[in-house]
mmCIF file of C-alpha atoms in Angstrom:
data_model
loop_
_atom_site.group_PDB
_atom_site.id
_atom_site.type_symbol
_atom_site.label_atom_id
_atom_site.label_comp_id
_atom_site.label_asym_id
_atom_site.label_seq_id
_atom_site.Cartn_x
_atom_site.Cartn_y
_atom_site.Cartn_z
ATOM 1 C CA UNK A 270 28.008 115.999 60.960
ATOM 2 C CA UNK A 271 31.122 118.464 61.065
ATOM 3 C CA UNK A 272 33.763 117.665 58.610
ATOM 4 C CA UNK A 273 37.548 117.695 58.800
ATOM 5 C CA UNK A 274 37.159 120.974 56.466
ATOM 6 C CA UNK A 275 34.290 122.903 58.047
ATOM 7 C CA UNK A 276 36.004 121.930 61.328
ATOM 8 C CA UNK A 277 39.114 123.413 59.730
ATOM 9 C CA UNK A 278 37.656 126.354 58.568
ATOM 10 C CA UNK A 279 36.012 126.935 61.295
ATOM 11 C CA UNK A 280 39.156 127.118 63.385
ATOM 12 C CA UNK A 281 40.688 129.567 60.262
ATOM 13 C CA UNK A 282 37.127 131.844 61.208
ATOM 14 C CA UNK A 283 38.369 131.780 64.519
ATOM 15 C CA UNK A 284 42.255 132.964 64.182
ATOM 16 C CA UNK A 285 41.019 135.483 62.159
ATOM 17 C CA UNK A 286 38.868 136.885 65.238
ATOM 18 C CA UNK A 287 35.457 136.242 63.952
ATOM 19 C CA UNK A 288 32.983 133.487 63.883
ATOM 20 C CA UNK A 289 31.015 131.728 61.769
ATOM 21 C CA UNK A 290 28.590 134.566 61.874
ATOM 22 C CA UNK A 291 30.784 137.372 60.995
ATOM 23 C CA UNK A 292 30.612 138.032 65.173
ATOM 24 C CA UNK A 293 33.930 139.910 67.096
ATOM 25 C CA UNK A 294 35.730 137.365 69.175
ATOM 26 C CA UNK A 295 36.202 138.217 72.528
ATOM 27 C CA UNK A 296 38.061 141.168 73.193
ATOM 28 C CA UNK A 297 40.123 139.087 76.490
ATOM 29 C CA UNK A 298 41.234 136.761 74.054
ATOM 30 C CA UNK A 299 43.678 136.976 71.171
ATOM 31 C CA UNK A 300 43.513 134.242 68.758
ATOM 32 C CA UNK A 301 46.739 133.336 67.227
ATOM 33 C CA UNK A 302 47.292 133.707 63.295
ATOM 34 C CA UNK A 303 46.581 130.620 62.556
ATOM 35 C CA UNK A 304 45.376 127.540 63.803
ATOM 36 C CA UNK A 305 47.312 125.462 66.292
ATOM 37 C CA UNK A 306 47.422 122.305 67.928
ATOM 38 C CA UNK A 307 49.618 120.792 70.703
ATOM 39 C CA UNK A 308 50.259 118.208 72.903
ATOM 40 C CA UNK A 309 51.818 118.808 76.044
ATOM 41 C CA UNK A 310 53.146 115.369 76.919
ATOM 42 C CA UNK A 311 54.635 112.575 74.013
ATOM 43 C CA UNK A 312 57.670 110.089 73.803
ATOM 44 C CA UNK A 313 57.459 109.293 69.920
ATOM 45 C CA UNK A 314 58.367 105.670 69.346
ATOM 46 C CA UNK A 315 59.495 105.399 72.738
ATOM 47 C CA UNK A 316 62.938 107.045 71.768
ATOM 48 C CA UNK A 317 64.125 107.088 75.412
ATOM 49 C CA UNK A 318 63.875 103.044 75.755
ATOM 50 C CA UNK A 319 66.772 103.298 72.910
ATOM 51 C CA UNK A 320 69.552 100.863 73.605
ATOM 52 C CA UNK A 321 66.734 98.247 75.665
ATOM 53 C CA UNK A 322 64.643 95.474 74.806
ATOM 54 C CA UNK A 323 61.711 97.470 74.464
ATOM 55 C CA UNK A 324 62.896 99.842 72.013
ATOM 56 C CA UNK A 325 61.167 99.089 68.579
ATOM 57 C CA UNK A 326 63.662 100.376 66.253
ATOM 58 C CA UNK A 327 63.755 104.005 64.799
ATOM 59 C CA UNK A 328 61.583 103.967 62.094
ATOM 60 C CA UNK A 329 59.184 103.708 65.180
ATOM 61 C CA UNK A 330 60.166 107.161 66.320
ATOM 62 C CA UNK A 331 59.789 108.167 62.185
ATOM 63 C CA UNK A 332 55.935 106.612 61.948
ATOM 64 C CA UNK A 333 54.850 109.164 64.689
ATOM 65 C CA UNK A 334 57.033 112.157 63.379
ATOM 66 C CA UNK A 335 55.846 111.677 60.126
ATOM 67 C CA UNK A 336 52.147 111.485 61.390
ATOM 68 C CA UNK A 337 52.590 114.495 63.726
ATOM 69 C CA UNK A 338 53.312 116.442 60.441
ATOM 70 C CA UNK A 339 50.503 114.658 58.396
ATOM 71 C CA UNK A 340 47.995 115.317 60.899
ATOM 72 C CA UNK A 341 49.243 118.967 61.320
ATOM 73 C CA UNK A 342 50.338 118.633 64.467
ATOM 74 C CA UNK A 343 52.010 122.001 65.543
ATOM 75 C CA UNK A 344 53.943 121.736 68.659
ATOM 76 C CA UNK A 345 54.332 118.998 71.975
ATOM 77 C CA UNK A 346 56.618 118.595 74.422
ATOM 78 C CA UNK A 347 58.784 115.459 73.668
ATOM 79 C CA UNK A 348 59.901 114.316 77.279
ATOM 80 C CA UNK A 349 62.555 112.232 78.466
ATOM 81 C CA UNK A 350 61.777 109.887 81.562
ATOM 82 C CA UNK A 351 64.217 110.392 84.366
ATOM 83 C CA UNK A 352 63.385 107.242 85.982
ATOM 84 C CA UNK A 353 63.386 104.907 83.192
ATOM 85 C CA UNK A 354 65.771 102.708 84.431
ATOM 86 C CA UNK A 355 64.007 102.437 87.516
ATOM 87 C CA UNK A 356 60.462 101.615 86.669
ATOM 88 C CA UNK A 357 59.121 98.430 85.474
ATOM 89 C CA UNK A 358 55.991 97.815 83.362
ATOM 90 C CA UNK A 359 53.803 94.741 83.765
ATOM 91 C CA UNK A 360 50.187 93.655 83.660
ATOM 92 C CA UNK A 361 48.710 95.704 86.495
ATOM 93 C CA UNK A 362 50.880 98.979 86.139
ATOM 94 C CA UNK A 363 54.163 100.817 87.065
ATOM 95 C CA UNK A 364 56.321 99.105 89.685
ATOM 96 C CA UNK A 365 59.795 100.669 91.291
ATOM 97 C CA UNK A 366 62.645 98.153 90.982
ATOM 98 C CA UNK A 367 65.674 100.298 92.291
ATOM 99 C CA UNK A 368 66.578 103.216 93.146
ATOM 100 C CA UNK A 369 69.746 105.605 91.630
ATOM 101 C CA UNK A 370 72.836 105.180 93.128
ATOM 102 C CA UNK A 371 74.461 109.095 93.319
ATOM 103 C CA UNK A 372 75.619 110.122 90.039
ATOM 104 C CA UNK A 373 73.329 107.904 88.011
ATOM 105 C CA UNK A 374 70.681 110.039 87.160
ATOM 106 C CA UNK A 375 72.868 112.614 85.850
ATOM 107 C CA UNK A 376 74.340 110.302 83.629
ATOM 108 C CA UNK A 377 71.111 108.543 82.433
ATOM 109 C CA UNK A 378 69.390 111.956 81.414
ATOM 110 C CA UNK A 379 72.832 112.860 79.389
ATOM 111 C CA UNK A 380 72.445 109.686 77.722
ATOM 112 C CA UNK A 381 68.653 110.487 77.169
ATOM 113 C CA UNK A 382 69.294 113.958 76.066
ATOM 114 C CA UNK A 383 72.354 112.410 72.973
ATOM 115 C CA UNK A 384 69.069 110.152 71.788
ATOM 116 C CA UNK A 385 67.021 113.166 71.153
ATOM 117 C CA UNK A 386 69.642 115.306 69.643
ATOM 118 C CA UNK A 387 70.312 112.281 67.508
ATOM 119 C CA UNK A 388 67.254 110.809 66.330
ATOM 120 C CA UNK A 389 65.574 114.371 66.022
ATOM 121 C CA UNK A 390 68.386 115.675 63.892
ATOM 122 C CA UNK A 391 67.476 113.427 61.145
ATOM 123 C CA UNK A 392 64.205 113.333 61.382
ATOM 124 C CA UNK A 393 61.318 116.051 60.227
ATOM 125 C CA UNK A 394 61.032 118.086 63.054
ATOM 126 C CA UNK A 395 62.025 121.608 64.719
ATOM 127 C CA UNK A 396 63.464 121.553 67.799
ATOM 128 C CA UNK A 397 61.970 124.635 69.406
ATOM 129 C CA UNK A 398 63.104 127.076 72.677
ATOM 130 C CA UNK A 399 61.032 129.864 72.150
ATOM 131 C CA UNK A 400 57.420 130.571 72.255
ATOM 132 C CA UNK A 401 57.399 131.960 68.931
ATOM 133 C CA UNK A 402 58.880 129.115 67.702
ATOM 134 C CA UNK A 403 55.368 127.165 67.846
ATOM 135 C CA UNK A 404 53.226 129.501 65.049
ATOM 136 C CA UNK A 405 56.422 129.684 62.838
ATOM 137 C CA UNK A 406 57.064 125.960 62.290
ATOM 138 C CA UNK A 407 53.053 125.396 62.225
ATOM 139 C CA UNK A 408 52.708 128.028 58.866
ATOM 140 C CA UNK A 409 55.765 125.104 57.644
ATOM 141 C CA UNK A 410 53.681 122.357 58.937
ATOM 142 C CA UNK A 411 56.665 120.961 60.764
ATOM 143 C CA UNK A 412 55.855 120.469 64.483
ATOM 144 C CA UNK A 413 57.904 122.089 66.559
ATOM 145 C CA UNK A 414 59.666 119.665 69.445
ATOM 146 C CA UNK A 415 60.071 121.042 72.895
ATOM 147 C CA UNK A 416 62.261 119.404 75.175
ATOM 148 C CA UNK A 417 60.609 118.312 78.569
ATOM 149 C CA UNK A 418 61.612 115.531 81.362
ATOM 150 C CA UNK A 419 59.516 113.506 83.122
ATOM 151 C CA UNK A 420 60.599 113.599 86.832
ATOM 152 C CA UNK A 421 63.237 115.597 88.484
ATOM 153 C CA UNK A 422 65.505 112.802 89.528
ATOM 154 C CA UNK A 423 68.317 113.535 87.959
ATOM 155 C CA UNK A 424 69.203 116.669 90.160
ATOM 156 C CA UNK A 425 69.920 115.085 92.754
ATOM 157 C CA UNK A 426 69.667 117.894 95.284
ATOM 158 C CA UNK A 427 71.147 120.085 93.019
ATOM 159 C CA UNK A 428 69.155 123.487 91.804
ATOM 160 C CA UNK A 429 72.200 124.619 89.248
ATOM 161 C CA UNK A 430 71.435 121.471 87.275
ATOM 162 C CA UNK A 431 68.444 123.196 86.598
ATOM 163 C CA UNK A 432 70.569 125.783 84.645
ATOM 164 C CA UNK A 433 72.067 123.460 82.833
ATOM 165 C CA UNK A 434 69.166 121.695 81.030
ATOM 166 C CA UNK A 435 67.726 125.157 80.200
ATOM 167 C CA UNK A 436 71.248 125.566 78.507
ATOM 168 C CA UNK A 437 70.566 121.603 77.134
ATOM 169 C CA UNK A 438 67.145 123.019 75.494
ATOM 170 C CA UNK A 439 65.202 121.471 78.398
ATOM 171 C CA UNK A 440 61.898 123.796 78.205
ATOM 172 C CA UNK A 441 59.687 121.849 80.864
ATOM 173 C CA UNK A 442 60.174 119.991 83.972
ATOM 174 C CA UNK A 443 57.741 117.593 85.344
ATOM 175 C CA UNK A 444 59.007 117.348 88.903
ATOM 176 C CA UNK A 445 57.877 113.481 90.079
ATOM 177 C CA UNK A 446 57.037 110.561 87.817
ATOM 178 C CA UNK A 447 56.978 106.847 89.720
ATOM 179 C CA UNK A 448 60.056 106.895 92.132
ATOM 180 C CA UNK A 449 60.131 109.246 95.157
ATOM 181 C CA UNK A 450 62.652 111.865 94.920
ATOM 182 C CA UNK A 451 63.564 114.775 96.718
ATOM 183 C CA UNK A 452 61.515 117.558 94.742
ATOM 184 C CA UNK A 453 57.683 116.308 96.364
ATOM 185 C CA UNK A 454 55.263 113.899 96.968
ATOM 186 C CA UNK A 455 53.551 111.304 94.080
ATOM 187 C CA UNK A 456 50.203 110.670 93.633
ATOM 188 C CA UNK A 457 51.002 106.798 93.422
ATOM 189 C CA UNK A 458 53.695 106.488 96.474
ATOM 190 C CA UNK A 459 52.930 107.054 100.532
ATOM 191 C CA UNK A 460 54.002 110.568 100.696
ATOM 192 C CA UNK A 461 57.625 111.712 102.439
ATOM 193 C CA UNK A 462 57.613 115.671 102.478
ATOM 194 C CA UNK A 463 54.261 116.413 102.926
ATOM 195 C CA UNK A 464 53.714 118.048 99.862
ATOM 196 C CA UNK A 465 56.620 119.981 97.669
ATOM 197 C CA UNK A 466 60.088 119.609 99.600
ATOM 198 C CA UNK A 467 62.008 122.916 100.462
ATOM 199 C CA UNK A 468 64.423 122.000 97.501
ATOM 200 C CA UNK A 469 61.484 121.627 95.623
ATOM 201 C CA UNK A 470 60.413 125.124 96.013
ATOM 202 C CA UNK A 471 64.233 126.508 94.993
ATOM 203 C CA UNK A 472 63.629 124.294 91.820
ATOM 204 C CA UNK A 473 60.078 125.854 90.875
ATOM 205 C CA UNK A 474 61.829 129.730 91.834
ATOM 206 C CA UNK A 475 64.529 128.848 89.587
ATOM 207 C CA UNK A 476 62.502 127.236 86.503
ATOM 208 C CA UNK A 477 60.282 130.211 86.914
ATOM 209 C CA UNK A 478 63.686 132.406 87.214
ATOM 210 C CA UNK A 479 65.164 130.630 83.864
ATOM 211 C CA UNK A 480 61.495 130.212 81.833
ATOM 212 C CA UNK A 481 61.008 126.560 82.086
ATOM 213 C CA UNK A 482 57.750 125.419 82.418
ATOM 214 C CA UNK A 483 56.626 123.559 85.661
ATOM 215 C CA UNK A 484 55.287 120.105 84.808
ATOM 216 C CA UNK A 485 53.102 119.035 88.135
ATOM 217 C CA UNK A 486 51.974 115.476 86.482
ATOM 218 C CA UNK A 487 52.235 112.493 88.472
ATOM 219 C CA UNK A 488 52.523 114.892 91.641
ATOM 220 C CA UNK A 489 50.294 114.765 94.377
ATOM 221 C CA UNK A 490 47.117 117.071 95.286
ATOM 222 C CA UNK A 491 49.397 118.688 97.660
ATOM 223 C CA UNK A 492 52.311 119.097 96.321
ATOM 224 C CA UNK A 493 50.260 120.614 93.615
ATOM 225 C CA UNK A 494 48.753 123.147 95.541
ATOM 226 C CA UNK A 495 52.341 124.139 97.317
ATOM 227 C CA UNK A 496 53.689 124.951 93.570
ATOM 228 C CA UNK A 497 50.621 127.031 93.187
ATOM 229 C CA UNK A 498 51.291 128.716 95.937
ATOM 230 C CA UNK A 499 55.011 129.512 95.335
ATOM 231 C CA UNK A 500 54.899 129.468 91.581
ATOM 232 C CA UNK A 501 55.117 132.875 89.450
ATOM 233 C CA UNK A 502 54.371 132.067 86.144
ATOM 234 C CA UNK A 503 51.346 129.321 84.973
ATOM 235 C CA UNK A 504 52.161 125.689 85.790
ATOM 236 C CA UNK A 505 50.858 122.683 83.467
ATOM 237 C CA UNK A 506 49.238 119.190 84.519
ATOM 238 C CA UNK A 507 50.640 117.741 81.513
ATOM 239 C CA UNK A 508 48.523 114.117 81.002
ATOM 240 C CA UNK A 509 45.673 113.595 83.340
ATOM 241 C CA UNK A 510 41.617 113.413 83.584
ATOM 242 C CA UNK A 511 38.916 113.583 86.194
ATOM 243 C CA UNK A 512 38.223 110.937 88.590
ATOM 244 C CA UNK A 513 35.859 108.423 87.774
ATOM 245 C CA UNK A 514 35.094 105.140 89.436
ATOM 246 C CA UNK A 515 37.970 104.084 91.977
ATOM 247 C CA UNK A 516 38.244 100.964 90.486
ATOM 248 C CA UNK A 517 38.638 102.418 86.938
ATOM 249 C CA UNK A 518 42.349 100.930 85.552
ATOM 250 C CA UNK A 519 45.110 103.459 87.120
ATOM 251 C CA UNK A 520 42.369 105.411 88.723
ATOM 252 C CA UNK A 521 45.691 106.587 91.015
ATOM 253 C CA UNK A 522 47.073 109.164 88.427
ATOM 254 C CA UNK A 523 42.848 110.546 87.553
ATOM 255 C CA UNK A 524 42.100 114.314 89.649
ATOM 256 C CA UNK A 525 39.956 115.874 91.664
ATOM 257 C CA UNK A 526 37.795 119.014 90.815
ATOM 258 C CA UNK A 527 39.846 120.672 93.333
ATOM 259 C CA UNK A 528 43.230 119.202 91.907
ATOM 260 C CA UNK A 529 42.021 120.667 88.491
ATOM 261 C CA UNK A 530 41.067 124.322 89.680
ATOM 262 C CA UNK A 531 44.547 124.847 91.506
ATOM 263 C CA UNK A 532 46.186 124.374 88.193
ATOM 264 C CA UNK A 533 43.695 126.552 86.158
ATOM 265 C CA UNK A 534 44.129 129.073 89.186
ATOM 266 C CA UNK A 535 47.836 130.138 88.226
ATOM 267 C CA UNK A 536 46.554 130.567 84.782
ATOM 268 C CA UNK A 537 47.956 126.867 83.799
ATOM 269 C CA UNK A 538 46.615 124.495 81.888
ATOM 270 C CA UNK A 539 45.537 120.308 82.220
ATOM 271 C CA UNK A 540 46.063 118.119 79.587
ATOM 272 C CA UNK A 541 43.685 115.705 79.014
ATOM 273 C CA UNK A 542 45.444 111.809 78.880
ATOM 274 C CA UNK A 543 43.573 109.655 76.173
ATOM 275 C CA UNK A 544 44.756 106.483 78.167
ATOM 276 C CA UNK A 545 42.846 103.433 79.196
ATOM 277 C CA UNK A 546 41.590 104.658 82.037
ATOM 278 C CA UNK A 547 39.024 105.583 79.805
ATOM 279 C CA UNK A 548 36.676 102.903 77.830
ATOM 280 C CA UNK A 549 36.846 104.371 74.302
ATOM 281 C CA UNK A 550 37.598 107.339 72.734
ATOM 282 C CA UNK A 551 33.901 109.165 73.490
ATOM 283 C CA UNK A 552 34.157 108.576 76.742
ATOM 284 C CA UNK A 553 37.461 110.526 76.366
ATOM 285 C CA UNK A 554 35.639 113.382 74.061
ATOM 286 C CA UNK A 555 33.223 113.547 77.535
ATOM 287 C CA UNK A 556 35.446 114.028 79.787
ATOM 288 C CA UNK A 557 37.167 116.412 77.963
ATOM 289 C CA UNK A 558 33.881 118.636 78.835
ATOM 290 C CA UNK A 559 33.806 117.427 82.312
ATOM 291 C CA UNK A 560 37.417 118.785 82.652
ATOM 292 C CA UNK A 561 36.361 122.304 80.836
ATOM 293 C CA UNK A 562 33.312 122.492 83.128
ATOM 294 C CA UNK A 563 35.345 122.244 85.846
ATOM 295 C CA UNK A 564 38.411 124.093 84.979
ATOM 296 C CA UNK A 565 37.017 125.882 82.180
ATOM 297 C CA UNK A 566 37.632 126.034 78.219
ATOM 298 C CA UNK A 567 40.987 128.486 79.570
ATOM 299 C CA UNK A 568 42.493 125.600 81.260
ATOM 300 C CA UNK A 569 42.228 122.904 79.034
ATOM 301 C CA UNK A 570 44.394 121.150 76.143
ATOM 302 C CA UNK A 571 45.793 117.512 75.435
ATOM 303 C CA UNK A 572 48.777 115.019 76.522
ATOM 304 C CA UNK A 573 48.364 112.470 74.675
ATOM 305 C CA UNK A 574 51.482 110.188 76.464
ATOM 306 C CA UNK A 575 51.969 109.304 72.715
ATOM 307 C CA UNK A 576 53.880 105.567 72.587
ATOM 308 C CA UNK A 577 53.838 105.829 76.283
ATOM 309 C CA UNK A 578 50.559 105.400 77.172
ATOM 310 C CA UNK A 579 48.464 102.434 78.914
ATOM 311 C CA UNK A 580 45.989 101.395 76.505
ATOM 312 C CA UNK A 581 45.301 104.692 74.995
ATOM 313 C CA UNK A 582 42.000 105.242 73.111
ATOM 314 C CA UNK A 583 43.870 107.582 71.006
ATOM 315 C CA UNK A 584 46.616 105.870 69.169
ATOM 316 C CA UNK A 585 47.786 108.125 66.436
ATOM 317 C CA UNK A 586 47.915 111.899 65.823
ATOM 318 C CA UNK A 587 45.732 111.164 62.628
ATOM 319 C CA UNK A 588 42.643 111.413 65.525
ATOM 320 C CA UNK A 589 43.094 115.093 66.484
ATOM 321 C CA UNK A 590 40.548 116.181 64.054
ATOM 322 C CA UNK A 591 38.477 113.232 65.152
ATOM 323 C CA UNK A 592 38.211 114.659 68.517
ATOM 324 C CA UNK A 593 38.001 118.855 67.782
ATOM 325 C CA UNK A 594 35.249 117.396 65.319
ATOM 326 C CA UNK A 595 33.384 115.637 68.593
ATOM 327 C CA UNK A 596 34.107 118.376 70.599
ATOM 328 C CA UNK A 597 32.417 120.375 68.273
ATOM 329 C CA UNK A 598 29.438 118.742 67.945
ATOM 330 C CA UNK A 599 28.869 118.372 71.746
ATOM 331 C CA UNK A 600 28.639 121.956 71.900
ATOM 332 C CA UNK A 601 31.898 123.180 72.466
ATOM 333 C CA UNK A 602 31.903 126.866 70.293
ATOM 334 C CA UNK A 603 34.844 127.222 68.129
ATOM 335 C CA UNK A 604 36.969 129.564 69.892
ATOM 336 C CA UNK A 605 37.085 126.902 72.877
ATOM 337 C CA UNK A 606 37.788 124.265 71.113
ATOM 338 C CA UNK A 607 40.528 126.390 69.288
ATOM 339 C CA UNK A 608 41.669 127.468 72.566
ATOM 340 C CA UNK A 609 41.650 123.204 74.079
ATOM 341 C CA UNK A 610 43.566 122.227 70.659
ATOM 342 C CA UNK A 611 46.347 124.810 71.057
ATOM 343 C CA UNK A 612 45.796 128.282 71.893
ATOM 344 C CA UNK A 613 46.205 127.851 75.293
ATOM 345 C CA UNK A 614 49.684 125.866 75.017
ATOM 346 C CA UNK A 615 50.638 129.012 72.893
ATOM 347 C CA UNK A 616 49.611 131.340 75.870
ATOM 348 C CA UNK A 617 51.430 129.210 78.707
ATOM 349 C CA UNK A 618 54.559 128.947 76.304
ATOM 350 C CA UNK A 619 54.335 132.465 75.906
ATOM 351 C CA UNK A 620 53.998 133.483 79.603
ATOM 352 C CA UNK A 621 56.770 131.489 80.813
ATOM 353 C CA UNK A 622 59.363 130.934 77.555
#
């Protein structure tokens, strides 16, 4: 059995460009000075829902800050959720009650954006811009927030917006979440552009333009492909996992093989979604592999959906060691696993920040 500190020390072997053996990393790879993790798609304590029923107060938004740190957590993107207002959760999933009247969505991701700056002020994290950012407040052992938003609703047709959340912080843009907007087509709604919308494509030049990540999460195989194909910089599939059976619970947001190697093909990176769609937590640790078979151990890293998430089989940070540990063990060498836990968040972030 691997403990926390081999599986620690292993990852220190690894920054340091050697393994266990004394053996030269790989020359095509440079490991970062120290060992990183990330997640590439959170909303601790549900900060967003601020103000609404389902908000659970703000020392709910403290427990997971103060756990990122404890578990050593380096970096995630924190995300707003564009639609919020629009979506409502019950027993069988996500359902679209409304849709914004003009002007609304502006105005509900400025009141999203004065709960971050607020609740992250006083609370024990870094809000972060730059790439560099991420190993910095890691040697403090202080995660470093990134802004993101899930969905691109709030632009409204409007590509200079887009300038203006880079200006807000804004580092990544997931373009769809659960109500159809103009940017592309979901994975969970009939689709109305046939892919990635011409104002779609003047958002992804511009992000690309302005160093925003492009978040392609929730967005369908197609409209996938179409940011591939017009992106220049590596695009991210924030919080997802390989289809299973259909009738698995939101089997809708799981991808194809195909899906998968589109994103790895502009140099991006998946992040594998510990949500109920699996059974437990090993089934997550396996198809973790299935994804780096696939995609391979390049392409790779988590979103955990952190306080988010449908039934997740990971419910706290404290279970990041927990699953390099299993990862480990099923055969995964160090340097991939170091690569799935962060170093490939720190490559993306550095290619496109």
């Amino acid at each position: 059995m691997i403990t926390r500190k081999r599986f620690i020390n292993q990852l220190i072997a690894a920054a340091a460009g050697t393994s266990l053996l004394g053996l030269k990393a790989k020359e095509s790879w440079t490991a970062p000075k120290q060992p990183l993790t990330f997640d590439f798609h959170c909303h601790p304590g549900l900060f967003v829902t601020k103000g609404t029923p389902r908000y659970a107060g703000d020392a709910a938004v403290l427990k997971t800050v103060t756990t990122m740190n404890s578990s050593r957590l380096s970096g995630a993107f924190v995300s707003l959720v564009a639609d919020m207002p629009l979506i409502a959760i019950g027993p069988t999933g996500v359902s679209v009650s409304h849709t914004y009247a003009a002007g609304e969505g502006w105005r509900e991701y400025q009141r999203q954006l004065g709960l971050f700056k607020e609740l992250f002020k006083s609370t024990d994290v870094r809000v972060s811009t730059k790439a560099a950012d991420l190993e910095k407040y890691a040697s403090q052992d202080k995660v470093a927030a990134y802004l993101g938003c899930e969905g691109g609703d709030m632009l409204e047709g409007n590509v200079d917006r887009v300038d203006e959340m880079y200006k807000d912080g804004v580092r990544s843009i997931q373009l769809v979440h659960y109500v159809p907007n103009d940017l592309g087509d979901l994975q969970t709604a009939a689709a109305v552009h046939n892919g990635l919308s011409f104002f779609g494509k003047d958002v992804v030049g511009r992000m690309n333009k302005l160093g925003i990540v492009v978040d392609v999460a929730h967005a369908s195989f197609k409209t996938t492909k179409d940011v591939a194909d017009v992106t220049t910089k590596p695009i991210i599939l924030s919080h997802s996992a390989l289809a299973l059976e259909p009738d698995r619970p939101i089997a809708q947001r799981a991808i194809s093989a195909d899906h998968a190697r589109v994103v790895a093909g502009t140099g991006g990176v998946i992040g594998m979604w510990p949500s109920g769609f699996f059974k437990n937590f090993d089934e997550f640790v396996d198809g973790t592999l299935r994804m780096i078979e696939v995609a391979g151990a390049d392409h790779v890293g988590l979103g955990t959906d952190m306080d988010g998430n449908f039934k997740p089989v990971m419910e706290s940070y404290s279970q990041l060691a927990a699953w390099g540990e299993a990862l480990r063990a099923k055969g995964l060498s160090e340097e991939e696993t170091w690569k799935v836990l962060g170093g490939n968040a720190l490559r993306v972030l550095k290619a496109v920040l």
